[in-house]
PDB file of C-alpha atoms in Angstrom:
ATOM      1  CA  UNK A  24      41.153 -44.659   7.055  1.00 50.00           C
ATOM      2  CA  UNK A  25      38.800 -44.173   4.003  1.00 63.00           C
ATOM      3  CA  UNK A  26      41.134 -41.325   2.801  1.00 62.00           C
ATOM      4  CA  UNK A  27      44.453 -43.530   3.371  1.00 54.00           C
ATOM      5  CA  UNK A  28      42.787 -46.004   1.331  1.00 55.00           C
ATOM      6  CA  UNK A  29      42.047 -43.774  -1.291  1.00 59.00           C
ATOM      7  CA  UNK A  30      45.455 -42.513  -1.679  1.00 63.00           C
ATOM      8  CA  UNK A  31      46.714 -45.936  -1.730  1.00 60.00           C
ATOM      9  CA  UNK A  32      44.089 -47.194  -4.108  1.00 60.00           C
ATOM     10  CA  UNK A  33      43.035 -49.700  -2.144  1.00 59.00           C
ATOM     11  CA  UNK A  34      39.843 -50.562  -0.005  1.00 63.00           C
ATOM     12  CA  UNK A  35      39.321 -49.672   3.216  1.00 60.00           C
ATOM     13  CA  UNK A  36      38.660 -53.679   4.038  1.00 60.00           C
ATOM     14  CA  UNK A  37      42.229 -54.479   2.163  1.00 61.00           C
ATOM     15  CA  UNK A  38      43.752 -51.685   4.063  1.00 53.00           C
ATOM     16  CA  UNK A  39      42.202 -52.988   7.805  1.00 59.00           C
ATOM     17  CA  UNK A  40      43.474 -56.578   6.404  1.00 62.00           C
ATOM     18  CA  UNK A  41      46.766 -55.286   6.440  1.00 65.00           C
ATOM     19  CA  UNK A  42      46.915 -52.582   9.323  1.00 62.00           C
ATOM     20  CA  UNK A  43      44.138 -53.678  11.361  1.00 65.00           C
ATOM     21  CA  UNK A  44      43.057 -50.921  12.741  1.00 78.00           C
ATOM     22  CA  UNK A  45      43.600 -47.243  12.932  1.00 78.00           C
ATOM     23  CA  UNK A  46      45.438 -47.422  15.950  1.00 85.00           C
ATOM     24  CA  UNK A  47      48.179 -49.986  14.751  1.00 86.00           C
ATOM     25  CA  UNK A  48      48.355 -47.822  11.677  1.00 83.00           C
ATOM     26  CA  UNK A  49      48.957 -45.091  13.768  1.00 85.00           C
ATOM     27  CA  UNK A  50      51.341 -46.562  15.688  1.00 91.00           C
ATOM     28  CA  UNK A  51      53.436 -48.124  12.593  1.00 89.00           C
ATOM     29  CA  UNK A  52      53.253 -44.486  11.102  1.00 88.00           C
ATOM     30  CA  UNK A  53      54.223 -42.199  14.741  1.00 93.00           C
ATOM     31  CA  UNK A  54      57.195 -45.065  15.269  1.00 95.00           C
ATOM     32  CA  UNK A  55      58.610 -45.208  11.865  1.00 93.00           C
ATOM     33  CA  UNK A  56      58.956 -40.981  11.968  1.00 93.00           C
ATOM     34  CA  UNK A  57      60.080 -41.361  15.563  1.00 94.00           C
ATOM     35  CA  UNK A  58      62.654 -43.311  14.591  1.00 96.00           C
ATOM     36  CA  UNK A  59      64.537 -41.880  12.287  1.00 96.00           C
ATOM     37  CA  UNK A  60      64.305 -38.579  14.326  1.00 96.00           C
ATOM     38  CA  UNK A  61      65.720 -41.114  16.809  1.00 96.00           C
ATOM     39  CA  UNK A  62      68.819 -42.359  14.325  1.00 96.00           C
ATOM     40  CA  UNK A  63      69.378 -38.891  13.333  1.00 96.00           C
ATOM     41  CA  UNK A  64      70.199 -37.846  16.571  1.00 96.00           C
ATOM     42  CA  UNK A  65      72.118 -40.553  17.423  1.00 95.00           C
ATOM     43  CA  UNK A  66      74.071 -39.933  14.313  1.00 95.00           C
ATOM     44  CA  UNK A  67      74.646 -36.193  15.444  1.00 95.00           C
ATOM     45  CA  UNK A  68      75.669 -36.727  18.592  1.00 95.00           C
ATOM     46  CA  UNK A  69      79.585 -35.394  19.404  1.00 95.00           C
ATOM     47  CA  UNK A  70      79.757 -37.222  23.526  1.00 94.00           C
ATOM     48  CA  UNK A  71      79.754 -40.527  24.443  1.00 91.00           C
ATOM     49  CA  UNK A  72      78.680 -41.954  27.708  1.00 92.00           C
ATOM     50  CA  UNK A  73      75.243 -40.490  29.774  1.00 94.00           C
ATOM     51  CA  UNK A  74      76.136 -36.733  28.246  1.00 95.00           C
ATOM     52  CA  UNK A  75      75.916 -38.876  24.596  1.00 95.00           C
ATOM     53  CA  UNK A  76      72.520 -40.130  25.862  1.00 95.00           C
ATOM     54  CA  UNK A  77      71.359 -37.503  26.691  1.00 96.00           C
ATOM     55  CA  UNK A  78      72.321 -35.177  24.044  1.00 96.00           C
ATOM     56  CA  UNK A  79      70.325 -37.872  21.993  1.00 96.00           C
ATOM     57  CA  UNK A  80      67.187 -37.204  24.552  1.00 95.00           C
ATOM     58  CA  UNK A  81      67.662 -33.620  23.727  1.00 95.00           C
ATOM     59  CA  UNK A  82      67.836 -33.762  19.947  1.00 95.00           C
ATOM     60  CA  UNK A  83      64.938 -35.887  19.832  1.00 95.00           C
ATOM     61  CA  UNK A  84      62.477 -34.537  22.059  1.00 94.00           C
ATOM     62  CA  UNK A  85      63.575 -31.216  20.327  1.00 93.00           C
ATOM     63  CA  UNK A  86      62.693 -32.220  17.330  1.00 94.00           C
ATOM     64  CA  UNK A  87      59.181 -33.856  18.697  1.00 92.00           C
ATOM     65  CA  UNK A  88      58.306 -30.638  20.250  1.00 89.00           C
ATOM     66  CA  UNK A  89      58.886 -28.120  17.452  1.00 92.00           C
ATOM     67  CA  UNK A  90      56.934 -30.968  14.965  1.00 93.00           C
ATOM     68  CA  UNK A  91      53.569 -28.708  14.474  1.00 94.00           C
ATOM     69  CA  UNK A  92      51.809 -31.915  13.245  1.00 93.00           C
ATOM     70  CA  UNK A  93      52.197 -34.156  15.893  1.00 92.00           C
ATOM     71  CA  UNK A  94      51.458 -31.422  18.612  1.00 91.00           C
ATOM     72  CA  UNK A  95      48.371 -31.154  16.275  1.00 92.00           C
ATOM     73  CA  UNK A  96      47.937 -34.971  16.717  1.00 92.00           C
ATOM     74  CA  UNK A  97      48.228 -35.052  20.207  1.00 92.00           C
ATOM     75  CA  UNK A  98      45.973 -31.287  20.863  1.00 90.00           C
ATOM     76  CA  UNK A  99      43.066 -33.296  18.887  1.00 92.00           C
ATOM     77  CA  UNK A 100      42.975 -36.831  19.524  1.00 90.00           C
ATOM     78  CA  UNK A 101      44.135 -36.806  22.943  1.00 93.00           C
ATOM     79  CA  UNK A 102      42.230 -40.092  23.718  1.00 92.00           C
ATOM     80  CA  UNK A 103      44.116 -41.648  20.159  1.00 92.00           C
ATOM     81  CA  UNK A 104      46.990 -40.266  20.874  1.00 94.00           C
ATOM     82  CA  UNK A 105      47.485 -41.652  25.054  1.00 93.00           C
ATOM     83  CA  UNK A 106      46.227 -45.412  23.619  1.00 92.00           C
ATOM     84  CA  UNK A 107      48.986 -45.216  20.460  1.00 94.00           C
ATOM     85  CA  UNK A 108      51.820 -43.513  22.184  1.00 95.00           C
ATOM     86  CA  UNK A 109      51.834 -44.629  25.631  1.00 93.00           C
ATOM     87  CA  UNK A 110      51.560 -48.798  24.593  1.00 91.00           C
ATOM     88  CA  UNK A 111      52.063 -49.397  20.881  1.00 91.00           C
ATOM     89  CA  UNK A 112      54.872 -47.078  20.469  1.00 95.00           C
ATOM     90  CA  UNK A 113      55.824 -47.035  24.377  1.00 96.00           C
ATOM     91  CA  UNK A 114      57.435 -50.477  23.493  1.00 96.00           C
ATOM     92  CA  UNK A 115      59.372 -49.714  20.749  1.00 96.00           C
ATOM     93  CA  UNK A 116      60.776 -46.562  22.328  1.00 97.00           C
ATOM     94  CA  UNK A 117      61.737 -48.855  25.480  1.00 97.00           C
ATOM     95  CA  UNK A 118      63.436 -51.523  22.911  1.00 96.00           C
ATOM     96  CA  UNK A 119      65.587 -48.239  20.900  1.00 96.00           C
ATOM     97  CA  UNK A 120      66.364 -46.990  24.619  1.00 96.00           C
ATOM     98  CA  UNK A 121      67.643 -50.852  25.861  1.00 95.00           C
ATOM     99  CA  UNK A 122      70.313 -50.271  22.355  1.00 93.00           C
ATOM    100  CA  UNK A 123      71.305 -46.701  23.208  1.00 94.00           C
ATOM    101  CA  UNK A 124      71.995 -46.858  26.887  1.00 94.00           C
ATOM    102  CA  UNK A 125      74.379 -50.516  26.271  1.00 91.00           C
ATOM    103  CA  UNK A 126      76.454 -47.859  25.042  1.00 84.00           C
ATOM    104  CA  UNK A 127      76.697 -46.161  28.643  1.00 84.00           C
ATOM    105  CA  UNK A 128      77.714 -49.216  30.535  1.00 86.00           C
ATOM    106  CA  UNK A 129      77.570 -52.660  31.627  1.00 88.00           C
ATOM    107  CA  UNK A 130      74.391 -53.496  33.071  1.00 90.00           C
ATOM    108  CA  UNK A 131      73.703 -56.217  35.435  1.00 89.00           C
ATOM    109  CA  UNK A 132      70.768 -58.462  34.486  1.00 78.00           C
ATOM    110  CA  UNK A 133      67.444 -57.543  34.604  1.00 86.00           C
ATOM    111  CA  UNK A 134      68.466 -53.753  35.425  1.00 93.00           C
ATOM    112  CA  UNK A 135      68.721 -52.664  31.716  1.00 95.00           C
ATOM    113  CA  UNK A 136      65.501 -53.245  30.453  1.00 94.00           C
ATOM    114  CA  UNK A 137      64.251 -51.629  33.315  1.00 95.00           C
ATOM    115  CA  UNK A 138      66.132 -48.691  33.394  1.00 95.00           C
ATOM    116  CA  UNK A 139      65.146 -48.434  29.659  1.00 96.00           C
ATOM    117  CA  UNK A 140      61.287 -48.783  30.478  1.00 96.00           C
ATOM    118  CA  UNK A 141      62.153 -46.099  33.434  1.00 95.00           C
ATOM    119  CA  UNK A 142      64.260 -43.314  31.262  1.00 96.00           C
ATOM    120  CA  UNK A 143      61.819 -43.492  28.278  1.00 96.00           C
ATOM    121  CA  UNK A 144      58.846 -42.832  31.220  1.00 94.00           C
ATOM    122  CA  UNK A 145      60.657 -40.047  32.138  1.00 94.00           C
ATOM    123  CA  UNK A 146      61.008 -38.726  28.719  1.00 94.00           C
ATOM    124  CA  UNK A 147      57.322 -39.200  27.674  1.00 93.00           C
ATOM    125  CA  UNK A 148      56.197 -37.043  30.565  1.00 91.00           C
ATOM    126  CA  UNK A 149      57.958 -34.550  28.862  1.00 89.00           C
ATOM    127  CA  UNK A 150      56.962 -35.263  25.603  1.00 89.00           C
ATOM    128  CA  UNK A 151      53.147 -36.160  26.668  1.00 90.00           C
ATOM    129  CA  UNK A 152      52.601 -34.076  29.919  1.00 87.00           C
ATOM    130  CA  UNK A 153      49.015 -32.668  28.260  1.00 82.00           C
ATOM    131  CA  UNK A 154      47.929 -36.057  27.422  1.00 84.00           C
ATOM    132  CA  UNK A 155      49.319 -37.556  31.195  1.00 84.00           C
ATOM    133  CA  UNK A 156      46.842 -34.361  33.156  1.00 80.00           C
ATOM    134  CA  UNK A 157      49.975 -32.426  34.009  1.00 74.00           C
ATOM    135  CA  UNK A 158      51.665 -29.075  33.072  1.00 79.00           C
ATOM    136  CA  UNK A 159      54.848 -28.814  30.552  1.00 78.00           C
ATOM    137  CA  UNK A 160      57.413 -29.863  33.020  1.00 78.00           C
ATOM    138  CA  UNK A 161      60.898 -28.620  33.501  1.00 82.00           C
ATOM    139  CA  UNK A 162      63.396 -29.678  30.853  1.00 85.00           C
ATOM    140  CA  UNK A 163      65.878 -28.686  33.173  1.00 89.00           C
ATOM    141  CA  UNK A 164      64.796 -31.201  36.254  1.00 89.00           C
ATOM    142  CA  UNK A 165      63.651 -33.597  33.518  1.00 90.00           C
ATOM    143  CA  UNK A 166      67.549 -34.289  32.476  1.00 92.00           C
ATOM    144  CA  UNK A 167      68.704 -33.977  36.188  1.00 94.00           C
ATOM    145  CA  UNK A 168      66.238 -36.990  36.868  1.00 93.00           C
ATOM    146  CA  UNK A 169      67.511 -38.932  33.570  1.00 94.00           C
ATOM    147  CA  UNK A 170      70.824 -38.685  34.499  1.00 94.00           C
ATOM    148  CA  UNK A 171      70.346 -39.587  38.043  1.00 93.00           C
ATOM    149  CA  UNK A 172      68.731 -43.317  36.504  1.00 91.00           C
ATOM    150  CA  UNK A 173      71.602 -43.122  34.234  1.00 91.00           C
ATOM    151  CA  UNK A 174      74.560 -42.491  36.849  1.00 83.00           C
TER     152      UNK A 174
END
C-alpha cells in the first residue's frame, strides 16, 4: 500500500480512506481487469446459446491462465488471494454470470441466480484449484459439467 500511495502521491491514510484496505483494493483492481477480459470475450464470441457461454468461459479462463502476473498473485499470496477472489470478486463474477447466461434462456425464478452462483463455482475450481487444495482439473470434464448446469 505504501508504494501505491507513492505512485499516486498520496498518503497511505488518504489512500486506506478511500480503499480501505488492501484487500478491497485488491479486489477493485483483480475485478476491474477481470472484467474487461470478461467483455472482450463476450465481444469475440461467434455462437449464441450454452456453446456462446461457453466459448465466453473458454476465452476468459484462457486468458486468466496464460496472465503470468496473476498466477504470480495467486503462487504468492495464496492466503490474499482465496479471501479476495473467492468473496469480494466471487460476487461480482456471479452478478456478470446472472447477465450472460439470460442470454441462454428463460429462467424460472430463483433458478438463475443460482445457477449463476453454481457455473461461476465451477469455473473458479478451474481457475483456483491450487488455492481450493486440489490438482489442475480437467478442462475437458470442467465444460461437460458447465454445460450439464446449463442444459
Amino acid at each position: 500500500m505504501e508504494g501505491v500511495a507513492a505512485s499516486l502521491a498520496v498518503s497511505r491514510a488518504t489512500l486506506y480512506r478511500v480503499a480501505h484496505s488492501r484487500d478491497a483494493l485488491l479486489a477493485d483492481a483483480l475485478w476491474l481487469l477481470g472484467d474487461r477480459v470478461l467483455d472482450r470475450a463476450r465481444q469475440r464470441r461467434t455462437v449464441g446459446g450454452v456453446d456462446g457461454v461457453l466459448q465466453v468461459t473458454r476465452e476468459f479462463v484462457g486468458q486468466l491462465h496464460s496472465a503470468a502476473p496473476f498466477r504470480r498473485f495467486l503462487a504468492r499470496e495464496p492466503d490474499t488471494a482465496a479471501r479476495v477472489l473467492l468473496h469480494d470478486v466471487h460476487r461480482r463474477a456471479v452478478a456478470a454470470q446472472r447477465d450472460i447466461l439470460r442470454e441462454v434462456k428463460p429462467w424460472p425464478p430463483g433458478e438463475l441466480d443460482q445457477a449463476a452462483f453454481l457455473y461461476v463455482r465451477v469455473v473458479e475450481s478451474v481457475l483456483y484449484a491450487e488455492l481450493l487444495g486440489g490438482t489442475p482439473l480437467d478442462l475437458g470434464l470442467a465444460e461437460r459439467a458447465a454445460r450439464s448446469l446449463l442444459a
